[in-house]
mmCIF file of C-alpha atoms in Angstrom:
data_model
loop_
_atom_site.group_PDB
_atom_site.id
_atom_site.type_symbol
_atom_site.label_atom_id
_atom_site.label_comp_id
_atom_site.label_asym_id
_atom_site.label_seq_id
_atom_site.Cartn_x
_atom_site.Cartn_y
_atom_site.Cartn_z
ATOM 1 C CA MET A 1 -14.836 -10.786 -6.082
ATOM 2 C CA GLY A 2 -14.894 -11.652 -2.431
ATOM 3 C CA ASP A 3 -16.644 -11.930 1.045
ATOM 4 C CA ARG A 4 -14.339 -10.071 2.911
ATOM 5 C CA ILE A 5 -15.773 -7.757 6.004
ATOM 6 C CA VAL A 6 -14.535 -4.490 6.314
ATOM 7 C CA LEU A 7 -15.163 -1.459 8.377
ATOM 8 C CA VAL A 8 -14.729 2.018 7.157
ATOM 9 C CA THR A 9 -15.177 4.500 9.872
ATOM 10 C CA GLY A 10 -16.457 7.835 9.504
ATOM 11 C CA ALA A 11 -17.989 6.765 6.393
ATOM 12 C CA THR A 12 -21.104 8.868 5.819
ATOM 13 C CA ARG A 13 -19.250 11.306 3.580
ATOM 14 C CA GLY A 14 -16.308 12.095 1.868
ATOM 15 C CA LEU A 15 -13.432 9.882 1.356
ATOM 16 C CA GLY A 16 -15.172 7.255 3.964
ATOM 17 C CA ARG A 17 -18.274 7.013 2.032
ATOM 18 C CA GLY A 18 -16.859 6.625 -1.373
ATOM 19 C CA MET A 19 -14.581 3.991 -0.003
ATOM 20 C CA ALA A 20 -17.529 2.051 1.279
ATOM 21 C CA ARG A 21 -18.570 2.185 -2.100
ATOM 22 C CA GLY A 22 -15.634 0.726 -3.547
ATOM 23 C CA PHE A 23 -15.555 -1.877 -0.951
ATOM 24 C CA ALA A 24 -19.015 -2.828 -2.159
ATOM 25 C CA SER A 25 -18.292 -2.972 -5.661
ATOM 26 C CA ARG A 26 -15.977 -6.344 -4.724
ATOM 27 C CA GLY A 27 -18.871 -8.036 -3.210
ATOM 28 C CA HIS A 28 -17.741 -7.609 0.336
ATOM 29 C CA THR A 29 -19.831 -6.861 3.235
ATOM 30 C CA VAL A 30 -19.086 -3.402 4.774
ATOM 31 C CA ALA A 31 -19.621 -1.973 8.122
ATOM 32 C CA ILE A 32 -20.028 1.898 8.522
ATOM 33 C CA THR A 33 -19.580 4.004 11.380
ATOM 34 C CA GLY A 34 -21.145 7.630 11.618
ATOM 35 C CA ARG A 35 -23.154 9.874 14.006
ATOM 36 C CA ASP A 36 -26.196 10.419 11.742
ATOM 37 C CA ARG A 37 -28.766 7.559 11.643
ATOM 38 C CA ALA A 38 -30.207 8.893 8.343
ATOM 39 C CA GLN A 39 -26.955 9.316 6.633
ATOM 40 C CA LEU A 40 -25.623 5.623 7.728
ATOM 41 C CA ALA A 41 -29.311 4.555 5.889
ATOM 42 C CA GLU A 42 -28.429 6.516 2.896
ATOM 43 C CA VAL A 43 -24.765 4.700 2.568
ATOM 44 C CA VAL A 44 -26.012 1.401 3.494
ATOM 45 C CA GLY A 45 -28.176 1.781 0.523
ATOM 46 C CA GLU A 46 -25.643 2.636 -1.668
ATOM 47 C CA ILE A 47 -23.595 -0.406 -0.696
ATOM 48 C CA GLU A 48 -26.241 -2.721 -0.902
ATOM 49 C CA ASN A 49 -27.112 -1.130 -4.627
ATOM 50 C CA GLY A 50 -23.348 -1.246 -5.601
ATOM 51 C CA GLY A 51 -23.453 -4.943 -4.959
ATOM 52 C CA GLY A 52 -22.234 -5.541 -1.115
ATOM 53 C CA GLN A 53 -24.080 -5.671 2.206
ATOM 54 C CA GLY A 54 -24.327 -3.361 4.816
ATOM 55 C CA ILE A 55 -24.094 -2.730 8.379
ATOM 56 C CA ALA A 56 -24.859 0.776 9.693
ATOM 57 C CA LEU A 57 -22.751 1.111 13.309
ATOM 58 C CA GLN A 58 -24.312 4.466 14.533
ATOM 59 C CA CYS A 59 -21.494 6.199 16.718
ATOM 60 C CA ASP A 60 -19.568 8.945 17.982
ATOM 61 C CA HIS A 61 -15.974 8.384 18.013
ATOM 62 C CA ARG A 62 -15.582 10.736 20.439
ATOM 63 C CA ASP A 63 -17.201 8.546 22.864
ATOM 64 C CA ASP A 64 -15.141 5.478 24.085
ATOM 65 C CA GLU A 65 -18.152 3.572 25.307
ATOM 66 C CA ALA A 66 -20.107 4.162 22.136
ATOM 67 C CA VAL A 67 -17.133 2.882 19.735
ATOM 68 C CA ALA A 68 -17.144 -0.508 21.926
ATOM 69 C CA ARG A 69 -20.768 -0.821 21.556
ATOM 70 C CA ALA A 70 -20.316 -0.253 17.996
ATOM 71 C CA PHE A 71 -18.019 -3.068 17.415
ATOM 72 C CA ALA A 72 -19.569 -5.274 19.748
ATOM 73 C CA GLN A 73 -22.665 -5.192 17.497
ATOM 74 C CA LEU A 74 -20.383 -5.455 14.753
ATOM 75 C CA ALA A 75 -18.918 -8.850 16.061
ATOM 76 C CA ASP A 76 -22.486 -10.235 16.929
ATOM 77 C CA GLN A 77 -23.750 -9.479 13.333
ATOM 78 C CA THR A 78 -20.327 -11.442 11.704
ATOM 79 C CA GLY A 79 -19.877 -14.071 14.308
ATOM 80 C CA GLY A 80 -16.806 -12.311 15.734
ATOM 81 C CA ARG A 81 -15.090 -11.749 12.281
ATOM 82 C CA LEU A 82 -13.279 -8.472 10.922
ATOM 83 C CA ASP A 83 -10.772 -8.739 7.872
ATOM 84 C CA VAL A 84 -9.862 -5.143 7.361
ATOM 85 C CA LEU A 85 -10.537 -2.094 9.540
ATOM 86 C CA VAL A 86 -9.890 1.377 7.761
ATOM 87 C CA ASN A 87 -9.675 4.171 10.077
ATOM 88 C CA ASN A 88 -11.077 6.998 8.520
ATOM 89 C CA ALA A 89 -12.989 8.955 11.005
ATOM 90 C CA ALA A 90 -11.398 12.578 11.425
ATOM 91 C CA ALA A 91 -12.587 16.001 12.650
ATOM 92 C CA VAL A 92 -12.176 17.980 9.671
ATOM 93 C CA TYR A 93 -13.600 21.793 9.858
ATOM 94 C CA GLY A 94 -13.332 22.763 5.981
ATOM 95 C CA PRO A 95 -13.135 26.371 6.171
ATOM 96 C CA GLU A 96 -11.148 26.987 9.074
ATOM 97 C CA LEU A 97 -8.739 24.120 8.412
ATOM 98 C CA VAL A 98 -7.787 25.639 5.080
ATOM 99 C CA SER A 99 -7.997 29.359 5.924
ATOM 100 C CA PRO A 100 -5.059 31.798 5.847
ATOM 101 C CA GLY A 101 -3.284 32.704 8.692
ATOM 102 C CA PRO A 102 -1.103 31.177 11.603
ATOM 103 C CA PHE A 103 -2.428 28.435 14.164
ATOM 104 C CA TRP A 104 -2.832 30.797 17.017
ATOM 105 C CA GLU A 105 -5.363 33.073 15.048
ATOM 106 C CA LYS A 106 -7.434 30.129 14.199
ATOM 107 C CA PRO A 107 -10.256 28.390 16.151
ATOM 108 C CA LEU A 108 -8.966 25.790 19.039
ATOM 109 C CA LYS A 109 -11.302 23.379 18.043
ATOM 110 C CA LEU A 110 -8.589 22.240 15.068
ATOM 111 C CA ALA A 111 -7.176 20.354 17.679
ATOM 112 C CA ASP A 112 -10.218 17.981 17.391
ATOM 113 C CA MET A 113 -8.178 16.508 14.810
ATOM 114 C CA ILE A 114 -5.551 14.699 17.486
ATOM 115 C CA ASP A 115 -8.952 13.247 19.163
ATOM 116 C CA VAL A 116 -10.941 12.249 16.171
ATOM 117 C CA GLY A 117 -8.485 11.249 13.857
ATOM 118 C CA LEU A 118 -5.369 10.050 15.782
ATOM 119 C CA ARG A 119 -6.839 8.967 19.120
ATOM 120 C CA SER A 120 -10.216 7.551 17.762
ATOM 121 C CA SER A 121 -8.043 5.365 15.195
ATOM 122 C CA TYR A 122 -6.199 4.053 18.213
ATOM 123 C CA VAL A 123 -9.502 3.051 19.914
ATOM 124 C CA ALA A 124 -10.939 1.397 17.136
ATOM 125 C CA ALA A 125 -7.636 -0.849 16.395
ATOM 126 C CA TYR A 126 -8.030 -1.722 20.182
ATOM 127 C CA HIS A 127 -11.168 -3.187 19.687
ATOM 128 C CA ALA A 128 -10.479 -4.851 16.101
ATOM 129 C CA ALA A 129 -7.222 -6.169 17.185
ATOM 130 C CA PRO A 130 -8.576 -9.108 19.422
ATOM 131 C CA LEU A 131 -10.989 -10.011 16.518
ATOM 132 C CA MET A 132 -8.273 -10.392 14.021
ATOM 133 C CA VAL A 133 -5.473 -11.945 16.447
ATOM 134 C CA ALA A 134 -7.890 -14.531 17.077
ATOM 135 C CA ALA A 135 -8.441 -15.135 13.256
ATOM 136 C CA GLY A 136 -4.266 -14.859 12.629
ATOM 137 C CA ARG A 137 -5.056 -12.588 9.921
ATOM 138 C CA GLY A 138 -6.213 -9.163 8.998
ATOM 139 C CA LEU A 139 -5.482 -5.699 7.966
ATOM 140 C CA ILE A 140 -5.829 -2.032 9.965
ATOM 141 C CA ALA A 141 -5.235 0.635 7.532
ATOM 142 C CA SER A 142 -5.119 4.132 8.934
ATOM 143 C CA ILE A 143 -5.795 7.186 6.449
ATOM 144 C CA SER A 144 -2.646 9.300 6.780
ATOM 145 C CA PHE A 145 -1.473 12.110 4.149
ATOM 146 C CA TYR A 146 1.621 13.834 3.027
ATOM 147 C CA GLY A 147 1.021 16.428 6.036
ATOM 148 C CA ALA A 148 2.632 13.746 7.815
ATOM 149 C CA VAL A 149 6.010 15.202 6.544
ATOM 150 C CA SER A 150 5.356 18.176 4.929
ATOM 151 C CA TYR A 151 3.723 21.699 6.139
ATOM 152 C CA PHE A 152 0.044 21.177 4.848
ATOM 153 C CA HIS A 153 -2.885 23.072 7.189
ATOM 154 C CA GLY A 154 -0.941 23.550 10.015
ATOM 155 C CA PRO A 155 0.137 21.948 13.111
ATOM 156 C CA ALA A 156 -2.910 20.228 14.563
ATOM 157 C CA TYR A 157 -3.351 18.625 10.816
ATOM 158 C CA GLY A 158 0.362 17.611 10.632
ATOM 159 C CA ALA A 159 0.347 16.186 14.324
ATOM 160 C CA ALA A 160 -2.424 14.172 13.421
ATOM 161 C CA LYS A 161 -1.147 12.359 10.407
ATOM 162 C CA ALA A 162 2.310 12.040 11.759
ATOM 163 C CA GLY A 163 1.390 10.548 14.784
ATOM 164 C CA THR A 164 -1.055 8.192 12.554
ATOM 165 C CA ASP A 165 2.183 7.111 10.706
ATOM 166 C CA LYS A 166 4.352 6.298 14.021
ATOM 167 C CA MET A 167 1.398 4.587 15.820
ATOM 168 C CA MET A 168 0.640 2.172 13.048
ATOM 169 C CA ALA A 169 4.686 1.623 12.923
ATOM 170 C CA ASP A 170 4.252 0.535 16.646
ATOM 171 C CA MET A 171 1.054 -1.466 16.415
ATOM 172 C CA ALA A 172 2.515 -3.374 13.524
ATOM 173 C CA ALA A 173 5.422 -4.395 15.686
ATOM 174 C CA ASP A 174 2.721 -5.988 17.979
ATOM 175 C CA LEU A 175 0.203 -7.218 15.468
ATOM 176 C CA ALA A 176 2.772 -8.825 12.735
ATOM 177 C CA PRO A 177 3.817 -11.590 14.771
ATOM 178 C CA HIS A 178 -0.199 -12.775 15.093
ATOM 179 C CA GLY A 179 -0.281 -12.313 11.051
ATOM 180 C CA VAL A 180 -2.164 -8.991 11.508
ATOM 181 C CA ALA A 181 -0.646 -6.174 9.269
ATOM 182 C CA ALA A 182 -1.057 -2.439 10.348
ATOM 183 C CA VAL A 183 -0.008 0.500 7.820
ATOM 184 C CA SER A 184 -0.777 4.047 7.377
ATOM 185 C CA PHE A 185 -2.216 4.760 4.004
ATOM 186 C CA TRP A 186 -1.883 8.176 2.002
ATOM 187 C CA PRO A 187 -4.305 8.656 -0.653
ATOM 188 C CA GLY A 188 -4.007 11.529 -3.053
ATOM 189 C CA PHE A 189 -6.299 14.254 -3.385
ATOM 190 C CA ILE A 190 -10.083 12.867 -3.498
ATOM 191 C CA LEU A 191 -12.919 13.880 -6.141
ATOM 192 C CA THR A 192 -15.295 13.455 -3.107
ATOM 193 C CA ASP A 193 -19.226 13.627 -3.870
ATOM 194 C CA ALA A 194 -19.113 17.312 -2.436
ATOM 195 C CA VAL A 195 -16.157 18.360 -4.804
ATOM 196 C CA ARG A 196 -18.377 16.768 -7.736
ATOM 197 C CA ALA A 197 -21.295 18.588 -6.686
ATOM 198 C CA MET A 198 -19.812 22.022 -6.735
ATOM 199 C CA PRO A 199 -20.822 24.515 -9.133
ATOM 200 C CA PRO A 200 -18.294 25.254 -11.823
ATOM 201 C CA GLU A 201 -18.337 28.978 -11.115
ATOM 202 C CA MET A 202 -17.590 28.361 -7.270
ATOM 203 C CA ILE A 203 -14.292 26.352 -7.978
ATOM 204 C CA PRO A 204 -11.176 28.383 -7.853
ATOM 205 C CA ASP A 205 -9.128 28.473 -11.441
ATOM 206 C CA ASP A 206 -6.030 26.843 -9.566
ATOM 207 C CA MET A 207 -8.354 23.835 -7.955
ATOM 208 C CA ARG A 208 -10.031 23.263 -11.523
ATOM 209 C CA ALA A 209 -6.884 22.966 -13.289
ATOM 210 C CA MET A 210 -5.929 20.212 -10.660
ATOM 211 C CA LEU A 211 -9.158 18.082 -10.478
ATOM 212 C CA PRO A 212 -8.593 15.910 -13.664
ATOM 213 C CA PHE A 213 -5.670 14.329 -11.670
ATOM 214 C CA TRP A 214 -7.697 13.889 -8.375
ATOM 215 C CA GLU A 215 -8.664 10.364 -7.283
ATOM 216 C CA THR A 216 -11.971 9.016 -6.815
ATOM 217 C CA PRO A 217 -12.433 7.370 -3.206
ATOM 218 C CA GLU A 218 -13.508 4.557 -4.431
ATOM 219 C CA PHE A 219 -10.038 3.869 -5.919
ATOM 220 C CA SER A 220 -8.570 3.732 -2.501
ATOM 221 C CA ALA A 221 -10.747 0.843 -1.651
ATOM 222 C CA LEU A 222 -9.725 -0.948 -4.699
ATOM 223 C CA VAL A 223 -5.914 -0.332 -3.663
ATOM 224 C CA LEU A 224 -6.652 -1.530 -0.120
ATOM 225 C CA ASP A 225 -8.478 -4.510 -1.106
ATOM 226 C CA ALA A 226 -5.587 -5.478 -3.294
ATOM 227 C CA LEU A 227 -3.273 -5.140 -0.448
ATOM 228 C CA ALA A 228 -5.493 -7.383 1.739
ATOM 229 C CA ASP A 229 -5.137 -9.834 -0.801
ATOM 230 C CA ASP A 230 -1.181 -9.765 -1.467
ATOM 231 C CA PRO A 231 0.238 -12.912 -0.134
ATOM 232 C CA ALA A 232 3.287 -10.496 0.991
ATOM 233 C CA LEU A 233 1.023 -8.516 3.191
ATOM 234 C CA LEU A 234 3.116 -8.735 5.915
ATOM 235 C CA SER A 235 6.148 -7.222 4.250
ATOM 236 C CA PHE A 236 4.227 -3.930 4.100
ATOM 237 C CA CYS A 237 4.040 -4.070 8.006
ATOM 238 C CA GLY A 238 4.448 -0.786 10.054
ATOM 239 C CA ARG A 239 5.246 1.383 6.707
ATOM 240 C CA ALA A 240 3.342 4.409 5.237
ATOM 241 C CA LEU A 241 1.868 3.584 1.653
ATOM 242 C CA ILE A 242 1.194 5.748 -0.984
ATOM 243 C CA GLY A 243 -2.197 4.705 -2.829
ATOM 244 C CA ALA A 244 -0.861 5.678 -6.200
ATOM 245 C CA GLU A 245 2.269 3.661 -5.863
ATOM 246 C CA LEU A 246 0.250 0.655 -4.773
ATOM 247 C CA ALA A 247 -2.199 0.962 -7.611
ATOM 248 C CA GLU A 248 0.901 0.967 -9.829
ATOM 249 C CA ARG A 249 2.020 -2.326 -8.139
ATOM 250 C CA TYR A 250 -1.475 -4.081 -8.233
ATOM 251 C CA GLY A 251 -2.552 -2.719 -11.948
ATOM 252 C CA ILE A 252 -5.055 -0.558 -10.683
ATOM 253 C CA GLN A 253 -6.385 2.490 -12.830
ATOM 254 C CA ASP A 254 -9.040 4.843 -11.722
ATOM 255 C CA SER A 255 -12.870 4.486 -12.706
ATOM 256 C CA ASP A 256 -11.793 7.155 -15.696
ATOM 257 C CA GLY A 257 -8.942 5.004 -16.849
ATOM 258 C CA LYS A 258 -6.329 7.305 -15.348
ATOM 259 C CA GLN A 259 -3.403 6.211 -13.537
ATOM 260 C CA PRO A 260 -3.255 8.624 -10.243
ATOM 261 C CA GLN A 261 0.123 10.365 -9.350
ATOM 262 C CA SER A 262 2.349 10.223 -6.429
ATOM 263 C CA TYR A 263 3.128 13.072 -4.611
ATOM 264 C CA ARG A 264 6.009 12.166 -3.272
ATOM 265 C CA ALA A 265 8.626 14.439 -5.375
ATOM 266 C CA MET A 266 6.376 17.354 -4.335
ATOM 267 C CA MET A 267 5.337 16.788 -1.007
ATOM 268 C CA GLY A 268 7.391 14.190 0.595
ATOM 269 C CA ALA A 269 8.332 10.564 1.095
ATOM 270 C CA PRO A 270 7.138 8.615 4.041
ATOM 271 C CA PHE A 271 9.697 8.273 7.143
ATOM 272 C CA ALA A 272 10.747 4.741 7.807
ATOM 273 C CA PHE A 273 10.512 4.274 11.697
ATOM 274 C CA GLN A 274 12.952 1.978 13.197
ATOM 275 C CA GLY A 275 11.551 -0.666 15.341
ATOM 276 C CA PRO A 276 11.236 -4.843 16.047
ATOM 277 C CA ALA A 277 11.260 -6.543 12.872
ATOM 278 C CA VAL A 278 8.267 -7.769 11.488
ATOM 279 C CA PRO A 279 7.700 -10.911 8.978
ATOM 280 C CA ALA A 280 9.202 -10.517 5.496
#
């Protein structure tokens, strides 16, 4: 257990909310961002009931000034300390994103994923980096997915994820000499609170067959927490990392005892970018 200070963006639902609970289970201080004050309060309650200390930072990641204020508030409450940033905030319009059809027949708002998901991760890292560089340590992990290397939900989704991987590779080149690691993190398919709450009769047969293999969001937090503890952390700089594969390295299983699987063979492997060498 530790006293790490972690910030999870976009943590009022989905993967981010579960990751906040996962980090809390390790006894950490967990800051979260979100637009809705009431939802932030709910998640802070879950963090504190789970063994952590919660900090609510209300902001819209479309608004750079609001993000700057959120980081200023965080620095004020933590004495300028931030150990781990998990960039999870994303604009995801579920029904439109997964509906069949080519991109030009879907709403143009799907391109928002390039703003809240890719650009917003850049802005958050921009504010986190000075805090970590000053301390000479830290981890910035941006959530990506296999859609970076294979067709998944169309070009806006793919551009956001592929861009995230390249962005983190380039950030790593700047940050690693200062002792700060930057990576992309690929979880598997996530058993979110919303999925768990779905009535069985509403779940399509093909999805129902896959659910036993899906990961809890808390699992991703435990893997990232172990990565942050790894003495070889800087050797991972700039890479896109598959959560299930890291879990095997660290001996981490999901809460139901299963070992989540990598989808490398089915959906593609992370691309290895060429760039300035980083510390081994």
